[in-house]
PDB file of C-alpha atoms in Angstrom:
ATOM      1  CA  UNK A   1      33.693  22.769  80.916  1.00  0.00           C
ATOM      2  CA  UNK A   2      30.492  24.733  80.315  1.00  0.00           C
ATOM      3  CA  UNK A   3      29.997  25.632  76.833  1.00  0.00           C
ATOM      4  CA  UNK A   4      27.806  28.159  75.108  1.00  0.00           C
ATOM      5  CA  UNK A   5      26.915  28.845  71.547  1.00  0.00           C
ATOM      6  CA  UNK A   6      26.185  32.661  71.264  1.00  0.00           C
ATOM      7  CA  UNK A   7      24.376  33.817  68.227  1.00  0.00           C
ATOM      8  CA  UNK A   8      24.320  37.606  68.110  1.00  0.00           C
ATOM      9  CA  UNK A   9      26.046  40.613  66.580  1.00  0.00           C
ATOM     10  CA  UNK A  10      29.669  41.545  66.542  1.00  0.00           C
ATOM     11  CA  UNK A  11      31.571  44.915  66.313  1.00  0.00           C
ATOM     12  CA  UNK A  12      35.160  45.630  65.530  1.00  0.00           C
ATOM     13  CA  UNK A  13      35.614  48.803  67.706  1.00  0.00           C
ATOM     14  CA  UNK A  14      33.802  48.776  71.163  1.00  0.00           C
ATOM     15  CA  UNK A  15      31.519  46.284  72.933  1.00  0.00           C
ATOM     16  CA  UNK A  16      28.120  44.995  71.768  1.00  0.00           C
ATOM     17  CA  UNK A  17      26.615  41.709  71.021  1.00  0.00           C
ATOM     18  CA  UNK A  18      29.334  38.909  71.118  1.00  0.00           C
ATOM     19  CA  UNK A  19      31.990  41.618  71.204  1.00  0.00           C
ATOM     20  CA  UNK A  20      30.533  42.396  74.830  1.00  0.00           C
ATOM     21  CA  UNK A  21      29.274  38.862  76.125  1.00  0.00           C
ATOM     22  CA  UNK A  22      32.185  36.512  74.827  1.00  0.00           C
ATOM     23  CA  UNK A  23      34.985  38.071  76.970  1.00  0.00           C
ATOM     24  CA  UNK A  24      33.161  38.011  80.334  1.00  0.00           C
ATOM     25  CA  UNK A  25      32.082  34.552  79.812  1.00  0.00           C
ATOM     26  CA  UNK A  26      35.478  33.095  78.885  1.00  0.00           C
ATOM     27  CA  UNK A  27      36.889  35.183  81.879  1.00  0.00           C
ATOM     28  CA  UNK A  28      34.553  33.186  84.053  1.00  0.00           C
ATOM     29  CA  UNK A  29      35.793  29.914  82.633  1.00  0.00           C
ATOM     30  CA  UNK A  30      33.235  29.076  80.075  1.00  0.00           C
ATOM     31  CA  UNK A  31      33.926  27.953  76.398  1.00  0.00           C
ATOM     32  CA  UNK A  32      32.167  30.286  73.978  1.00  0.00           C
ATOM     33  CA  UNK A  33      31.413  29.599  70.407  1.00  0.00           C
ATOM     34  CA  UNK A  34      30.512  32.964  68.782  1.00  0.00           C
ATOM     35  CA  UNK A  35      28.276  32.992  65.695  1.00  0.00           C
ATOM     36  CA  UNK A  36      27.728  36.346  64.136  1.00  0.00           C
ATOM     37  CA  UNK A  37      24.494  37.899  62.747  1.00  0.00           C
ATOM     38  CA  UNK A  38      26.106  40.986  61.688  1.00  0.00           C
ATOM     39  CA  UNK A  39      29.656  42.306  61.676  1.00  0.00           C
ATOM     40  CA  UNK A  40      29.875  46.166  62.092  1.00  0.00           C
ATOM     41  CA  UNK A  41      32.581  48.511  62.481  1.00  0.00           C
ATOM     42  CA  UNK A  42      31.011  49.764  65.611  1.00  0.00           C
ATOM     43  CA  UNK A  43      27.687  49.515  67.386  1.00  0.00           C
ATOM     44  CA  UNK A  44      24.598  51.638  65.998  1.00  0.00           C
ATOM     45  CA  UNK A  45      24.742  54.042  68.887  1.00  0.00           C
ATOM     46  CA  UNK A  46      27.279  56.068  67.245  1.00  0.00           C
ATOM     47  CA  UNK A  47      24.845  56.868  64.513  1.00  0.00           C
ATOM     48  CA  UNK A  48      26.971  55.576  61.781  1.00  0.00           C
ATOM     49  CA  UNK A  49      28.624  52.362  60.858  1.00  0.00           C
ATOM     50  CA  UNK A  50      30.052  50.086  58.349  1.00  0.00           C
ATOM     51  CA  UNK A  51      29.879  46.354  57.639  1.00  0.00           C
ATOM     52  CA  UNK A  52      27.631  43.641  56.528  1.00  0.00           C
ATOM     53  CA  UNK A  53      24.432  42.028  57.734  1.00  0.00           C
ATOM     54  CA  UNK A  54      25.064  38.489  57.367  1.00  0.00           C
ATOM     55  CA  UNK A  55      22.876  36.467  55.132  1.00  0.00           C
ATOM     56  CA  UNK A  56      20.640  34.150  57.501  1.00  0.00           C
ATOM     57  CA  UNK A  57      21.823  31.051  55.372  1.00  0.00           C
ATOM     58  CA  UNK A  58      25.459  31.865  56.081  1.00  0.00           C
ATOM     59  CA  UNK A  59      24.745  32.186  59.659  1.00  0.00           C
ATOM     60  CA  UNK A  60      23.077  28.656  59.768  1.00  0.00           C
ATOM     61  CA  UNK A  61      26.139  27.300  57.875  1.00  0.00           C
ATOM     62  CA  UNK A  62      28.429  28.328  60.716  1.00  0.00           C
ATOM     63  CA  UNK A  63      26.212  26.493  63.134  1.00  0.00           C
ATOM     64  CA  UNK A  64      26.104  23.387  60.991  1.00  0.00           C
ATOM     65  CA  UNK A  65      29.966  23.628  60.700  1.00  0.00           C
ATOM     66  CA  UNK A  66      30.174  23.581  64.455  1.00  0.00           C
ATOM     67  CA  UNK A  67      27.935  20.524  64.451  1.00  0.00           C
ATOM     68  CA  UNK A  68      29.984  18.862  61.779  1.00  0.00           C
ATOM     69  CA  UNK A  69      32.955  18.931  64.501  1.00  0.00           C
ATOM     70  CA  UNK A  70      30.590  17.241  67.043  1.00  0.00           C
ATOM     71  CA  UNK A  71      30.843  20.298  69.352  1.00  0.00           C
ATOM     72  CA  UNK A  72      26.926  20.786  69.609  1.00  0.00           C
ATOM     73  CA  UNK A  73      26.707  17.459  71.719  1.00  0.00           C
ATOM     74  CA  UNK A  74      28.915  19.268  74.518  1.00  0.00           C
ATOM     75  CA  UNK A  75      27.079  22.540  74.262  1.00  0.00           C
ATOM     76  CA  UNK A  76      25.213  23.395  77.397  1.00  0.00           C
ATOM     77  CA  UNK A  77      23.301  26.523  76.147  1.00  0.00           C
ATOM     78  CA  UNK A  78      22.407  28.853  73.251  1.00  0.00           C
ATOM     79  CA  UNK A  79      22.533  32.429  74.035  1.00  0.00           C
ATOM     80  CA  UNK A  80      20.971  34.810  71.450  1.00  0.00           C
ATOM     81  CA  UNK A  81      20.585  38.364  71.078  1.00  0.00           C
ATOM     82  CA  UNK A  82      20.754  40.962  68.302  1.00  0.00           C
ATOM     83  CA  UNK A  83      19.307  39.449  65.113  1.00  0.00           C
ATOM     84  CA  UNK A  84      19.973  41.929  62.278  1.00  0.00           C
ATOM     85  CA  UNK A  85      16.662  41.171  60.624  1.00  0.00           C
ATOM     86  CA  UNK A  86      13.598  38.936  61.290  1.00  0.00           C
ATOM     87  CA  UNK A  87      14.710  36.037  58.779  1.00  0.00           C
ATOM     88  CA  UNK A  88      17.685  35.452  60.957  1.00  0.00           C
ATOM     89  CA  UNK A  89      15.210  34.750  63.734  1.00  0.00           C
ATOM     90  CA  UNK A  90      14.318  31.331  61.766  1.00  0.00           C
ATOM     91  CA  UNK A  91      17.916  30.588  61.651  1.00  0.00           C
ATOM     92  CA  UNK A  92      18.312  30.864  65.447  1.00  0.00           C
ATOM     93  CA  UNK A  93      15.230  28.659  65.908  1.00  0.00           C
ATOM     94  CA  UNK A  94      16.796  26.121  63.500  1.00  0.00           C
ATOM     95  CA  UNK A  95      20.082  26.370  65.611  1.00  0.00           C
ATOM     96  CA  UNK A  96      18.103  25.682  68.711  1.00  0.00           C
ATOM     97  CA  UNK A  97      16.454  22.720  67.273  1.00  0.00           C
ATOM     98  CA  UNK A  98      19.672  21.143  66.006  1.00  0.00           C
ATOM     99  CA  UNK A  99      21.220  21.844  69.480  1.00  0.00           C
ATOM    100  CA  UNK A 100      18.434  20.114  71.440  1.00  0.00           C
ATOM    101  CA  UNK A 101      18.771  17.036  68.962  1.00  0.00           C
ATOM    102  CA  UNK A 102      22.391  16.846  69.859  1.00  0.00           C
ATOM    103  CA  UNK A 103      22.027  17.591  73.612  1.00  0.00           C
ATOM    104  CA  UNK A 104      18.353  17.511  74.801  1.00  0.00           C
ATOM    105  CA  UNK A 105      19.485  18.959  78.349  1.00  0.00           C
ATOM    106  CA  UNK A 106      20.708  22.247  76.574  1.00  0.00           C
ATOM    107  CA  UNK A 107      18.903  25.472  77.280  1.00  0.00           C
ATOM    108  CA  UNK A 108      18.310  28.648  75.233  1.00  0.00           C
ATOM    109  CA  UNK A 109      18.582  32.111  76.755  1.00  0.00           C
ATOM    110  CA  UNK A 110      17.156  34.661  74.331  1.00  0.00           C
ATOM    111  CA  UNK A 111      17.712  38.380  74.876  1.00  0.00           C
ATOM    112  CA  UNK A 112      15.021  39.992  72.713  1.00  0.00           C
ATOM    113  CA  UNK A 113      17.129  42.912  71.519  1.00  0.00           C
ATOM    114  CA  UNK A 114      14.552  45.477  70.047  1.00  0.00           C
ATOM    115  CA  UNK A 115      14.884  48.763  71.966  1.00  0.00           C
ATOM    116  CA  UNK A 116      14.988  50.593  75.282  1.00  0.00           C
ATOM    117  CA  UNK A 117      13.413  53.461  77.096  1.00  0.00           C
ATOM    118  CA  UNK A 118      14.200  56.847  75.627  1.00  0.00           C
ATOM    119  CA  UNK A 119      15.494  55.212  72.358  1.00  0.00           C
ATOM    120  CA  UNK A 120      12.336  53.373  71.298  1.00  0.00           C
ATOM    121  CA  UNK A 121      12.800  50.485  68.775  1.00  0.00           C
ATOM    122  CA  UNK A 122      16.228  50.525  67.060  1.00  0.00           C
ATOM    123  CA  UNK A 123      15.898  47.329  64.871  1.00  0.00           C
ATOM    124  CA  UNK A 124      14.245  46.529  61.715  1.00  0.00           C
ATOM    125  CA  UNK A 125      10.346  46.360  61.951  1.00  0.00           C
ATOM    126  CA  UNK A 126      10.273  42.641  61.330  1.00  0.00           C
ATOM    127  CA  UNK A 127      12.319  41.848  64.250  1.00  0.00           C
ATOM    128  CA  UNK A 128       9.974  42.639  67.351  1.00  0.00           C
ATOM    129  CA  UNK A 129       7.076  40.206  66.050  1.00  0.00           C
ATOM    130  CA  UNK A 130       9.767  37.658  65.392  1.00  0.00           C
ATOM    131  CA  UNK A 131      10.704  37.623  69.130  1.00  0.00           C
ATOM    132  CA  UNK A 132       7.090  37.768  70.115  1.00  0.00           C
ATOM    133  CA  UNK A 133       5.392  35.390  68.113  1.00  0.00           C
ATOM    134  CA  UNK A 134       8.128  32.882  66.921  1.00  0.00           C
ATOM    135  CA  UNK A 135      10.879  32.755  69.197  1.00  0.00           C
ATOM    136  CA  UNK A 136       9.514  33.451  72.821  1.00  0.00           C
ATOM    137  CA  UNK A 137       7.550  30.105  73.033  1.00  0.00           C
ATOM    138  CA  UNK A 138      10.803  28.051  72.336  1.00  0.00           C
ATOM    139  CA  UNK A 139      13.180  29.731  74.494  1.00  0.00           C
ATOM    140  CA  UNK A 140      13.751  28.391  78.184  1.00  0.00           C
ATOM    141  CA  UNK A 141      15.154  31.761  79.412  1.00  0.00           C
ATOM    142  CA  UNK A 142      14.150  35.294  78.127  1.00  0.00           C
ATOM    143  CA  UNK A 143      15.869  38.481  79.293  1.00  0.00           C
ATOM    144  CA  UNK A 144      13.752  41.585  78.227  1.00  0.00           C
ATOM    145  CA  UNK A 145      14.407  45.088  79.485  1.00  0.00           C
ATOM    146  CA  UNK A 146      11.488  46.990  80.824  1.00  0.00           C
ATOM    147  CA  UNK A 147      10.747  48.514  77.360  1.00  0.00           C
ATOM    148  CA  UNK A 148      10.839  45.113  75.663  1.00  0.00           C
ATOM    149  CA  UNK A 149       8.796  43.397  78.245  1.00  0.00           C
ATOM    150  CA  UNK A 150       6.098  45.878  77.759  1.00  0.00           C
ATOM    151  CA  UNK A 151       6.094  45.279  73.952  1.00  0.00           C
ATOM    152  CA  UNK A 152       6.036  41.302  74.452  1.00  0.00           C
ATOM    153  CA  UNK A 153       2.861  41.359  76.525  1.00  0.00           C
ATOM    154  CA  UNK A 154       1.280  44.228  74.602  1.00  0.00           C
ATOM    155  CA  UNK A 155       0.593  46.711  77.377  1.00  0.00           C
ATOM    156  CA  UNK A 156       2.574  49.341  79.559  1.00  0.00           C
ATOM    157  CA  UNK A 157       3.558  48.108  82.917  1.00  0.00           C
ATOM    158  CA  UNK A 158       4.165  50.933  85.712  1.00  0.00           C
ATOM    159  CA  UNK A 159       3.854  49.145  89.111  1.00  0.00           C
ATOM    160  CA  UNK A 160       5.823  46.248  90.528  1.00  0.00           C
ATOM    161  CA  UNK A 161       2.577  44.173  90.559  1.00  0.00           C
ATOM    162  CA  UNK A 162       2.042  44.750  86.692  1.00  0.00           C
ATOM    163  CA  UNK A 163       5.706  44.011  85.906  1.00  0.00           C
ATOM    164  CA  UNK A 164       5.352  40.857  87.862  1.00  0.00           C
ATOM    165  CA  UNK A 165       2.300  39.995  86.026  1.00  0.00           C
ATOM    166  CA  UNK A 166       3.838  40.536  82.852  1.00  0.00           C
ATOM    167  CA  UNK A 167       6.705  38.415  83.557  1.00  0.00           C
ATOM    168  CA  UNK A 168       4.468  35.648  84.507  1.00  0.00           C
ATOM    169  CA  UNK A 169       2.719  35.825  81.277  1.00  0.00           C
ATOM    170  CA  UNK A 170       5.742  35.523  79.438  1.00  0.00           C
ATOM    171  CA  UNK A 171       6.415  32.319  81.444  1.00  0.00           C
ATOM    172  CA  UNK A 172       2.776  30.915  80.480  1.00  0.00           C
ATOM    173  CA  UNK A 173       3.944  31.474  76.843  1.00  0.00           C
ATOM    174  CA  UNK A 174       6.945  29.250  76.994  1.00  0.00           C
ATOM    175  CA  UNK A 175      10.031  30.379  78.936  1.00  0.00           C
ATOM    176  CA  UNK A 176      10.772  28.945  82.372  1.00  0.00           C
ATOM    177  CA  UNK A 177      12.641  31.835  83.527  1.00  0.00           C
ATOM    178  CA  UNK A 178      12.263  35.491  83.033  1.00  0.00           C
ATOM    179  CA  UNK A 179      14.726  38.209  83.953  1.00  0.00           C
ATOM    180  CA  UNK A 180      13.609  41.850  83.592  1.00  0.00           C
ATOM    181  CA  UNK A 181      16.504  44.346  83.297  1.00  0.00           C
ATOM    182  CA  UNK A 182      16.721  47.884  83.398  1.00  0.00           C
ATOM    183  CA  UNK A 183      13.513  47.971  85.428  1.00  0.00           C
ATOM    184  CA  UNK A 184      11.816  51.092  87.063  1.00  0.00           C
ATOM    185  CA  UNK A 185       8.590  50.900  88.569  1.00  0.00           C
ATOM    186  CA  UNK A 186       6.141  53.306  90.407  1.00  0.00           C
ATOM    187  CA  UNK A 187       7.789  52.209  93.829  1.00  0.00           C
ATOM    188  CA  UNK A 188      11.310  52.417  92.446  1.00  0.00           C
ATOM    189  CA  UNK A 189      13.438  54.884  94.345  1.00  0.00           C
ATOM    190  CA  UNK A 190      14.877  57.483  91.610  1.00  0.00           C
ATOM    191  CA  UNK A 191      18.369  57.032  92.734  1.00  0.00           C
ATOM    192  CA  UNK A 192      18.085  53.086  91.968  1.00  0.00           C
ATOM    193  CA  UNK A 193      17.544  50.690  89.331  1.00  0.00           C
ATOM    194  CA  UNK A 194      16.231  47.063  89.598  1.00  0.00           C
ATOM    195  CA  UNK A 195      16.269  43.658  87.947  1.00  0.00           C
ATOM    196  CA  UNK A 196      13.636  41.000  88.555  1.00  0.00           C
ATOM    197  CA  UNK A 197      14.170  37.318  87.946  1.00  0.00           C
ATOM    198  CA  UNK A 198      10.959  35.074  88.000  1.00  0.00           C
ATOM    199  CA  UNK A 199      10.874  31.326  87.804  1.00  0.00           C
ATOM    200  CA  UNK A 200       8.736  28.336  89.352  1.00  0.00           C
ATOM    201  CA  UNK A 201      10.329  29.028  92.612  1.00  0.00           C
ATOM    202  CA  UNK A 202       9.352  32.645  92.991  1.00  0.00           C
ATOM    203  CA  UNK A 203      10.257  36.207  92.013  1.00  0.00           C
ATOM    204  CA  UNK A 204      13.426  37.746  93.044  1.00  0.00           C
ATOM    205  CA  UNK A 205      14.000  41.591  93.156  1.00  0.00           C
ATOM    206  CA  UNK A 206      17.650  43.119  93.075  1.00  0.00           C
ATOM    207  CA  UNK A 207      17.906  46.905  93.694  1.00  0.00           C
ATOM    208  CA  UNK A 208      21.170  48.751  92.786  1.00  0.00           C
ATOM    209  CA  UNK A 209      22.297  52.240  92.965  1.00  0.00           C
ATOM    210  CA  UNK A 210      21.598  54.157  89.619  1.00  0.00           C
ATOM    211  CA  UNK A 211      24.664  55.083  87.587  1.00  0.00           C
ATOM    212  CA  UNK A 212      24.191  58.425  85.799  1.00  0.00           C
ATOM    213  CA  UNK A 213      25.202  57.003  82.189  1.00  0.00           C
ATOM    214  CA  UNK A 214      24.143  54.605  79.459  1.00  0.00           C
ATOM    215  CA  UNK A 215      26.427  52.163  78.013  1.00  0.00           C
ATOM    216  CA  UNK A 216      25.515  50.212  74.887  1.00  0.00           C
ATOM    217  CA  UNK A 217      26.440  46.419  75.238  1.00  0.00           C
ATOM    218  CA  UNK A 218      25.356  46.276  79.004  1.00  0.00           C
ATOM    219  CA  UNK A 219      22.331  44.472  78.412  1.00  0.00           C
ATOM    220  CA  UNK A 220      24.276  41.938  76.235  1.00  0.00           C
ATOM    221  CA  UNK A 221      26.771  41.543  79.148  1.00  0.00           C
ATOM    222  CA  UNK A 222      23.890  41.248  81.641  1.00  0.00           C
ATOM    223  CA  UNK A 223      22.194  38.225  79.714  1.00  0.00           C
ATOM    224  CA  UNK A 224      25.357  36.512  79.249  1.00  0.00           C
ATOM    225  CA  UNK A 225      26.356  36.689  83.079  1.00  0.00           C
ATOM    226  CA  UNK A 226      22.864  35.557  84.034  1.00  0.00           C
ATOM    227  CA  UNK A 227      22.877  32.522  81.864  1.00  0.00           C
ATOM    228  CA  UNK A 228      26.329  31.573  83.193  1.00  0.00           C
ATOM    229  CA  UNK A 229      25.336  31.833  86.734  1.00  0.00           C
ATOM    230  CA  UNK A 230      22.074  30.023  86.034  1.00  0.00           C
ATOM    231  CA  UNK A 231      24.047  27.238  84.521  1.00  0.00           C
ATOM    232  CA  UNK A 232      26.475  27.147  87.320  1.00  0.00           C
ATOM    233  CA  UNK A 233      24.077  27.309  90.400  1.00  0.00           C
ATOM    234  CA  UNK A 234      20.576  26.234  89.039  1.00  0.00           C
ATOM    235  CA  UNK A 235      19.176  29.368  90.942  1.00  0.00           C
ATOM    236  CA  UNK A 236      17.671  32.273  89.537  1.00  0.00           C
ATOM    237  CA  UNK A 237      18.037  34.172  92.764  1.00  0.00           C
ATOM    238  CA  UNK A 238      21.848  33.579  92.979  1.00  0.00           C
ATOM    239  CA  UNK A 239      22.196  34.190  89.314  1.00  0.00           C
ATOM    240  CA  UNK A 240      20.368  37.612  89.376  1.00  0.00           C
ATOM    241  CA  UNK A 241      22.522  38.511  92.596  1.00  0.00           C
ATOM    242  CA  UNK A 242      25.686  37.673  91.079  1.00  0.00           C
ATOM    243  CA  UNK A 243      24.830  39.375  87.844  1.00  0.00           C
ATOM    244  CA  UNK A 244      23.795  42.492  89.603  1.00  0.00           C
ATOM    245  CA  UNK A 245      27.097  42.746  91.458  1.00  0.00           C
ATOM    246  CA  UNK A 246      29.259  42.146  88.566  1.00  0.00           C
ATOM    247  CA  UNK A 247      27.281  44.688  86.401  1.00  0.00           C
ATOM    248  CA  UNK A 248      27.495  47.429  89.090  1.00  0.00           C
ATOM    249  CA  UNK A 249      31.294  46.903  89.161  1.00  0.00           C
ATOM    250  CA  UNK A 250      31.775  46.964  85.410  1.00  0.00           C
ATOM    251  CA  UNK A 251      29.584  49.982  84.815  1.00  0.00           C
ATOM    252  CA  UNK A 252      31.173  51.870  87.872  1.00  0.00           C
ATOM    253  CA  UNK A 253      34.554  51.187  86.508  1.00  0.00           C
ATOM    254  CA  UNK A 254      33.583  52.280  83.109  1.00  0.00           C
ATOM    255  CA  UNK A 255      32.218  55.493  84.441  1.00  0.00           C
ATOM    256  CA  UNK A 256      35.426  55.917  86.648  1.00  0.00           C
ATOM    257  CA  UNK A 257      37.635  55.611  83.733  1.00  0.00           C
ATOM    258  CA  UNK A 258      35.287  58.143  81.579  1.00  0.00           C
ATOM    259  CA  UNK A 259      34.915  55.780  78.725  1.00  0.00           C
ATOM    260  CA  UNK A 260      31.977  55.604  76.265  1.00  0.00           C
ATOM    261  CA  UNK A 261      32.761  51.871  75.550  1.00  0.00           C
ATOM    262  CA  UNK A 262      32.360  49.143  78.356  1.00  0.00           C
ATOM    263  CA  UNK A 263      35.665  48.620  80.403  1.00  0.00           C
ATOM    264  CA  UNK A 264      35.519  44.860  79.888  1.00  0.00           C
ATOM    265  CA  UNK A 265      39.242  44.383  80.528  1.00  0.00           C
ATOM    266  CA  UNK A 266      39.983  46.927  83.303  1.00  0.00           C
ATOM    267  CA  UNK A 267      36.944  45.389  85.120  1.00  0.00           C
ATOM    268  CA  UNK A 268      37.364  41.842  84.309  1.00  0.00           C
ATOM    269  CA  UNK A 269      37.914  40.824  87.963  1.00  0.00           C
ATOM    270  CA  UNK A 270      34.174  41.823  88.591  1.00  0.00           C
ATOM    271  CA  UNK A 271      32.999  38.901  86.368  1.00  0.00           C
ATOM    272  CA  UNK A 272      34.726  36.325  88.858  1.00  0.00           C
ATOM    273  CA  UNK A 273      34.720  38.026  92.069  1.00  0.00           C
ATOM    274  CA  UNK A 274      32.352  41.149  92.305  1.00  0.00           C
ATOM    275  CA  UNK A 275      33.616  43.905  94.551  1.00  0.00           C
ATOM    276  CA  UNK A 276      29.934  44.730  95.579  1.00  0.00           C
ATOM    277  CA  UNK A 277      27.391  42.147  96.363  1.00  0.00           C
ATOM    278  CA  UNK A 278      23.665  42.551  96.350  1.00  0.00           C
ATOM    279  CA  UNK A 279      20.899  40.394  98.132  1.00  0.00           C
ATOM    280  CA  UNK A 280      17.801  39.680  96.177  1.00  0.00           C
ATOM    281  CA  UNK A 281      14.249  40.229  97.885  1.00  0.00           C
ATOM    282  CA  UNK A 282      11.805  37.485  97.297  1.00  0.00           C
ATOM    283  CA  UNK A 283       8.675  39.451  96.314  1.00  0.00           C
ATOM    284  CA  UNK A 284       6.294  36.315  95.244  1.00  0.00           C
TER     285      UNK A 284
END
């Protein structure tokens, strides 16, 4: 059974971080070990929340406790997301190093959660440079949205060629695979939105209809699904196709039900058998 250690946020109400990623992964048949960086009452999109930002040392203690049980030897991947603060980034680096000691074949999929178009940055100021300067060179897979991609390369990307060049630049700095989510280029039809997966075999673009809504936690689910499909198939192309189908089904169902929070349970079949399929276009 495929096993993933997921180090990111948790919310009691709604779905973000591990509270968004864990259930879809389990529904797909993967074992998940959630490690929390924060435990909030709800996600920050509500403008107010309660709960603790966990001390980085406590986060690492949980990882070490998992290791005490011998579980890291059978762990296939590390998934990381919302850090809470920059110091927690060092904890995730230490967790990755320990995992690679126990299982050298394990990979790290980093979702560099920092901000989004229209919202700007929504994390502490020490978090973005942690992702850019410390974490990026160590991750095998990185899944920025378009806003985060621009920050990581230090320039604005508008055309598809510019986005592709930025993704290749990230690959030169460490990750083998880059997934750019929530992507809109000068060539993108305004009624659509795109995802771009880039690895050593090429660049694969998936275009889906744009849904007129924004759902916190959708990026967390996207990264989790992409990692799961990448582990299962070994193909970035198939992973981005499968992820796009599941996400379109999930978001469509959420919109249909009129919910603010992701409809993970009502839409759970979308994770194992998407109702809509998309074919990736190889662009490089």
